[in-house]
């Protein structure tokens, strides 16, 4: 309970920090009339008046004077305001202001297109009925036994279907016994059956689908799911509410068959050049093993741009218990062991930076926490001394640079499971089980550290680069390990180094390789640090630490070898700047009389790059694999004890070798049967001689890209050919056909012949839908996840089932 109060306190603290910055508003003054410059009418401004006249035309017109009925035959057409009707024959009842069509009818009502038979239309109210109607509204296709226009923007359909798939044979649709379309707003139906490729996949007694463009409040479409932990789940019974152009709010509810219910609140917000962020909060009433748990989680981030290029960033990540994420589809959540919340402020000051903030880390496994409150730092980047002394650029001081860093930090290590609010700030609690009194349950430290340095770089004789530097650090802290108050420690180091380059170049003629260059870079350096073992009584925490070592006087040696290569024909040459790189280095402790030299280190890298192989033809060119590329790289490292090297034993130790090869290309495919589009409403469009309709049988080409990579890493203490460990990683991605794609990765232990982990992902494009299947196996754990989601609806329908367990 105390931990929950602590976390709520920290959440409140972070929100209070964010609140005065987020709650910004812009005062908008009401528009006032201009009395000095009254509005002058614009003589060029023409108001278009909508006419109420009824226009009609036909090859044959029959008029009955007594009944005031007009009958139109032979390509009849009537127009009233923005309504147009074309049919085999039309009857107009002038007295009752009605129009009737017979046979196939085409109707255009504003921007809505309708097809059907036997229309009954009231000219005055602009309502009507259409049999066997089909309609196109805002990119959506509707059809039904009877289509009725009951209001200016309302349509009722009996036995109606809806889809926004543009194929002649749609890949999905909704059927409803009663369907109502609110033009420019939403579709409402009851009861509703959803079909995907003629297969009924779900049933809802009532459904609302928004069709408005833009952001409008309303209900979201729920998503069914199933998993082994929760059973059958209905997710996201939610209400969506947008706030102006800045934010979106979602209040949702999930119902789990076996484990209870979960409520959640989600929001994201953005104001350009000002602030952005999101917040996700959830509360779960969970039934597990006949015990009821109430858990909550709070996650969010906030970024705010402040004046003078400063910024504020906050990350909130709290949970009452990890149980709330047991059935989460987010792998990072389900495997999380630590959660970190932070708030930070940064401000540039000239060429330097000031940072301040706080961090809180939860250990979800051990139920402990680590706190940094507050922490601050100041970084002054390396700057020339000449700026301070105002000397000319050619002065000998111009090669000197100075730098300075400062740190302030308070840390708390909270190991007590039920820590209190006072434990967050300064309550050192001794472990009662430790009789020595040295082990702390809750431990706090506070300190300040300074780092200052000066360096100089110069070049002699035009080829020798010299560098010297001096660094000093000092730390002040509240106490040391002897519990003496206000402890202080310092340390300093001095160093000097020199390096130069040697070049060797060999050119070739009438040879694929045109030139080879070898660059040798010897490096030698010296560093000195006095005895700082007096600092052994000081604590090291966060950024506050000073060295505690014996006096050292070290001489460092290294040689870099870099081979570069150029190949190809003149004018189309390719350069490999890092074909082969070898670094060898060692150091000597001049204060050590016995065997002063350390181990010799070797690092060898081989990067020949990526090469284009070209095209591979199969079956006399019927099948081709184009743009084939092959790449390779490898690395080897080892150490040698210089006192144990012999001619018959080079004494290479800690050998590590890694290599990787990749191959990629494109396997074009040919499509012969293209699904025809829905062209029922093209009769309303003007004919374009340049617009050629595609045929149902035609050839079309597409690209089927693929890639395969395999890498190996080997470690051996003495002999790389008799290794202690050898692991193989493989990654394959390919598009099998136009609609099927596959990805596979694995991690295999070659020494034990065990598959450590493997993941298979299969994706199927269903035109307006997509299906993803993911299977993961690692050690004794497996997980599968099947997801089917719609890609066209603004708030996509999503169906998901997954399970995970040990085997």
XYZ file of C-alpha atoms in Angstrom, residues 465-799:
335
model
C 50.885 15.373 -34.605
C 51.385 16.045 -30.888
C 48.777 16.252 -28.145
C 49.054 17.060 -24.442
C 46.328 17.199 -21.822
C 45.827 17.697 -18.095
C 42.629 16.707 -16.263
C 41.586 17.429 -12.688
C 38.505 16.098 -10.856
C 37.200 16.755 -7.378
C 34.160 15.398 -5.526
C 32.373 16.582 -2.383
C 29.811 14.361 -0.691
C 27.706 14.233 2.445
C 29.747 11.449 4.121
C 32.294 8.716 3.508
C 32.352 5.041 4.397
C 33.630 5.895 7.886
C 30.545 8.097 8.308
C 32.655 11.253 8.456
C 30.599 14.218 7.302
C 31.331 16.359 4.263
C 33.978 14.138 2.688
C 36.183 15.354 -0.151
C 38.409 13.655 -2.699
C 40.347 14.606 -5.814
C 42.501 13.133 -8.552
C 44.409 14.327 -11.590
C 46.013 12.832 -14.692
C 48.425 14.132 -17.317
C 49.097 12.653 -20.731
C 50.990 13.277 -23.953
C 50.787 11.451 -27.286
C 52.265 11.579 -30.773
C 51.337 9.999 -34.092
C 52.128 10.224 -37.793
C 51.172 8.512 -41.066
C 53.269 6.513 -43.525
C 51.844 5.904 -46.988
C 52.585 3.216 -49.543
C 50.908 3.205 -52.981
C 51.011 0.705 -55.837
C 49.210 1.305 -59.160
C 48.384 -1.357 -61.754
C 47.562 -1.143 -65.435
C 45.473 -3.534 -67.516
C 44.245 -5.145 -64.312
C 40.833 -5.090 -62.579
C 42.466 -3.623 -59.459
C 43.858 -0.210 -60.432
C 45.589 0.745 -57.160
C 46.326 -0.407 -53.607
C 47.275 1.940 -50.758
C 48.694 0.973 -47.374
C 48.558 3.496 -44.512
C 50.625 2.869 -41.360
C 49.886 5.054 -38.323
C 52.201 4.574 -35.306
C 50.879 5.993 -32.005
C 52.841 6.504 -28.801
C 51.526 8.039 -25.605
C 52.422 8.579 -21.993
C 50.098 9.136 -19.041
C 50.699 9.703 -15.337
C 48.347 9.499 -12.367
C 49.437 9.887 -8.733
C 48.460 7.550 -5.905
C 44.764 8.137 -5.128
C 44.102 5.245 -2.741
C 43.154 7.819 -0.136
C 39.830 8.045 -1.990
C 38.958 4.418 -1.181
C 36.784 5.602 1.725
C 34.568 7.615 -0.634
C 31.329 6.326 -2.109
C 30.771 6.031 -5.861
C 27.164 6.771 -6.885
C 25.587 8.041 -10.074
C 27.928 10.557 -11.719
C 29.808 11.228 -8.483
C 33.024 9.191 -8.406
C 36.787 9.718 -8.187
C 39.495 7.180 -8.952
C 41.129 5.152 -6.184
C 44.251 3.474 -7.643
C 47.968 3.160 -7.075
C 50.391 5.564 -8.685
C 50.713 4.754 -12.369
C 53.085 5.840 -15.092
C 52.053 4.218 -18.354
C 53.594 4.185 -21.799
C 51.164 3.202 -24.584
C 52.079 1.862 -28.022
C 49.879 1.047 -31.003
C 50.171 0.707 -34.760
C 47.224 1.060 -37.146
C 47.387 -0.577 -40.579
C 44.784 0.288 -43.179
C 44.678 -1.166 -46.681
C 42.591 0.657 -49.279
C 41.754 -0.526 -52.765
C 40.439 0.941 -56.000
C 39.038 -1.191 -58.829
C 37.032 -0.833 -62.031
C 37.442 0.903 -65.352
C 38.668 4.459 -65.604
C 35.901 6.927 -64.855
C 33.796 4.181 -63.147
C 36.145 3.212 -60.361
C 35.002 1.969 -56.966
C 36.895 2.720 -53.758
C 37.130 0.480 -50.698
C 38.540 2.715 -47.963
C 38.551 0.054 -45.225
C 39.191 -3.198 -47.046
C 41.533 -4.503 -44.347
C 42.275 -2.900 -40.986
C 44.683 -4.218 -38.339
C 45.432 -2.561 -35.015
C 48.055 -3.855 -32.597
C 48.705 -2.215 -29.241
C 50.176 -2.627 -25.774
C 51.190 -0.558 -22.749
C 53.915 -0.582 -20.108
C 53.581 0.421 -16.453
C 56.878 2.158 -15.708
C 56.248 1.894 -11.977
C 56.152 -1.857 -12.183
C 59.600 -3.444 -12.084
C 58.515 -7.011 -12.774
C 56.933 -7.592 -16.211
C 55.745 -4.015 -16.806
C 54.201 -4.697 -20.229
C 50.514 -5.536 -20.454
C 48.930 -7.939 -22.922
C 49.265 -7.176 -26.617
C 45.863 -6.655 -28.224
C 45.033 -7.386 -31.877
C 41.983 -6.228 -33.824
C 41.589 -7.262 -37.453
C 38.655 -6.244 -39.672
C 37.983 -7.326 -43.250
C 35.231 -5.453 -45.179
C 35.252 -6.174 -48.914
C 31.843 -4.495 -49.228
C 28.808 -5.385 -51.318
C 29.048 -6.496 -54.932
C 26.463 -6.630 -57.680
C 26.340 -10.072 -59.265
C 23.767 -9.202 -61.920
C 20.855 -11.339 -63.136
C 20.373 -15.094 -62.845
C 18.266 -16.694 -65.597
C 16.492 -20.012 -65.126
C 14.749 -22.171 -67.733
C 16.043 -20.226 -70.750
C 15.210 -16.876 -69.203
C 11.611 -17.731 -68.303
C 12.406 -17.063 -64.649
C 14.881 -14.375 -63.634
C 16.397 -13.205 -60.386
C 17.524 -9.613 -60.848
C 19.790 -7.187 -58.990
C 21.599 -9.889 -57.013
C 23.980 -8.409 -54.431
C 26.418 -10.228 -52.163
C 28.130 -8.698 -49.118
C 30.638 -9.990 -46.595
C 32.438 -8.724 -43.473
C 34.474 -10.326 -40.690
C 36.333 -9.379 -37.537
C 38.959 -11.100 -35.385
C 40.384 -10.050 -32.022
C 42.840 -11.662 -29.605
C 45.379 -10.891 -26.899
C 48.946 -12.071 -26.272
C 51.013 -12.220 -23.119
C 54.354 -10.752 -24.298
C 56.245 -12.857 -21.727
C 54.814 -16.134 -22.992
C 55.335 -15.782 -26.748
C 57.464 -18.499 -28.365
C 58.286 -19.408 -31.953
C 56.255 -22.581 -31.691
C 53.452 -21.000 -29.648
C 52.171 -17.483 -30.391
C 50.060 -17.705 -27.216
C 46.938 -16.070 -28.652
C 44.272 -15.829 -25.947
C 40.662 -14.596 -25.717
C 40.134 -15.175 -29.402
C 36.913 -13.864 -30.878
C 35.874 -14.222 -34.505
C 32.684 -13.037 -36.182
C 31.644 -13.044 -39.795
C 28.540 -12.318 -41.798
C 27.400 -12.785 -45.349
C 24.292 -11.348 -46.980
C 22.634 -11.876 -50.332
C 19.664 -10.001 -51.740
C 17.844 -9.577 -55.010
C 14.540 -9.203 -56.782
C 12.519 -11.986 -58.373
C 9.909 -10.317 -60.590
C 6.619 -12.092 -61.039
C 3.875 -11.837 -63.644
C 0.192 -11.431 -62.782
C -2.266 -12.716 -65.345
C -5.632 -12.490 -63.642
C -6.223 -9.037 -62.191
C -9.297 -8.603 -60.016
C -11.620 -6.210 -61.910
C -12.659 -2.944 -60.279
C -16.194 -1.876 -59.491
C -17.151 0.278 -62.518
C -20.910 0.421 -62.008
C -20.832 4.144 -61.380
C -18.595 5.157 -64.269
C -21.752 5.898 -66.292
C -21.906 9.218 -64.436
C -18.418 10.175 -65.597
C -17.610 11.850 -68.881
C -15.925 9.629 -71.428
C -12.159 10.008 -71.762
C -10.670 8.464 -74.888
C -7.302 8.280 -73.164
C -8.693 6.238 -70.277
C -8.289 2.569 -71.170
C -10.221 0.152 -68.980
C -8.076 -2.788 -67.809
C -9.190 -6.239 -68.837
C -9.807 -9.097 -66.458
C -7.046 -11.006 -68.254
C -3.861 -9.071 -68.665
C -0.165 -9.190 -67.844
C 1.224 -7.048 -65.061
C 4.618 -7.127 -63.397
C 5.735 -6.528 -59.851
C 8.862 -6.748 -57.751
C 9.458 -9.578 -55.305
C 12.372 -8.386 -53.176
C 14.145 -10.791 -50.849
C 17.206 -10.877 -48.615
C 19.099 -13.546 -46.710
C 21.854 -13.043 -44.163
C 23.779 -15.379 -41.924
C 26.305 -14.490 -39.248
C 28.513 -16.486 -36.925
C 30.407 -15.584 -33.771
C 33.034 -17.821 -32.186
C 34.901 -17.488 -28.909
C 37.891 -19.524 -27.772
C 40.347 -19.046 -24.965
C 43.268 -20.670 -26.820
C 42.307 -22.121 -30.213
C 39.626 -20.615 -32.432
C 39.250 -23.982 -34.177
C 38.401 -25.616 -30.860
C 36.055 -22.983 -29.509
C 34.197 -22.740 -26.220
C 31.169 -21.185 -27.915
C 29.948 -20.891 -31.476
C 26.593 -19.356 -32.391
C 24.870 -18.921 -35.719
C 22.253 -16.303 -36.572
C 20.120 -16.390 -39.705
C 17.636 -13.888 -41.100
C 15.425 -14.381 -44.157
C 12.835 -11.981 -45.570
C 11.078 -12.528 -48.861
C 7.906 -11.772 -50.736
C 6.781 -15.153 -51.993
C 4.018 -13.835 -54.222
C 2.207 -10.575 -54.680
C 0.209 -11.190 -51.489
C 2.320 -13.582 -49.386
C 5.461 -12.485 -47.528
C 7.621 -14.355 -45.044
C 10.276 -13.507 -42.461
C 12.305 -15.995 -40.431
C 15.081 -15.524 -37.864
C 16.889 -17.976 -35.624
C 19.743 -18.220 -33.141
C 21.503 -21.583 -33.124
C 24.203 -22.892 -30.777
C 26.640 -24.876 -32.927
C 28.500 -26.310 -29.926
C 25.464 -27.875 -28.269
C 23.385 -28.266 -31.443
C 20.520 -26.443 -29.735
C 18.159 -23.943 -31.292
C 18.162 -21.095 -28.775
C 15.453 -18.995 -30.411
C 13.540 -18.736 -33.655
C 10.750 -16.568 -34.980
C 8.549 -17.122 -38.007
C 6.338 -14.350 -39.401
C 3.901 -14.890 -42.261
C 1.874 -12.068 -43.771
C -1.022 -12.338 -46.207
C -2.364 -9.301 -48.039
C -6.134 -9.695 -48.499
C -6.599 -6.500 -50.516
C -8.582 -4.541 -47.937
C -7.436 -6.768 -45.089
C -4.147 -8.137 -43.863
C -3.363 -11.225 -41.823
C -0.207 -11.588 -39.729
C 0.908 -14.863 -38.132
C 3.843 -14.740 -35.714
C 5.328 -17.774 -33.974
C 8.188 -17.457 -31.479
C 10.129 -20.304 -29.856
C 12.936 -19.672 -27.379
C 14.373 -22.101 -24.864
C 11.327 -23.689 -23.199
C 8.903 -20.907 -24.132
C 6.655 -20.553 -27.152
C 4.238 -17.887 -28.306
C 1.924 -17.551 -31.286
C -0.139 -14.584 -32.423
C -2.659 -14.396 -35.285
C -4.006 -10.996 -36.262
C -6.547 -10.095 -38.940
C -7.140 -6.384 -39.458
C -8.808 -4.098 -41.976
C -6.577 -1.584 -43.751
C -9.240 0.751 -45.182
C -11.551 1.808 -42.366
C -10.369 4.865 -40.409
C -10.579 2.897 -37.155
C -9.606 -0.505 -38.484
C -11.384 -3.658 -37.443
C -8.935 -5.963 -35.712
C -9.353 -9.605 -34.729
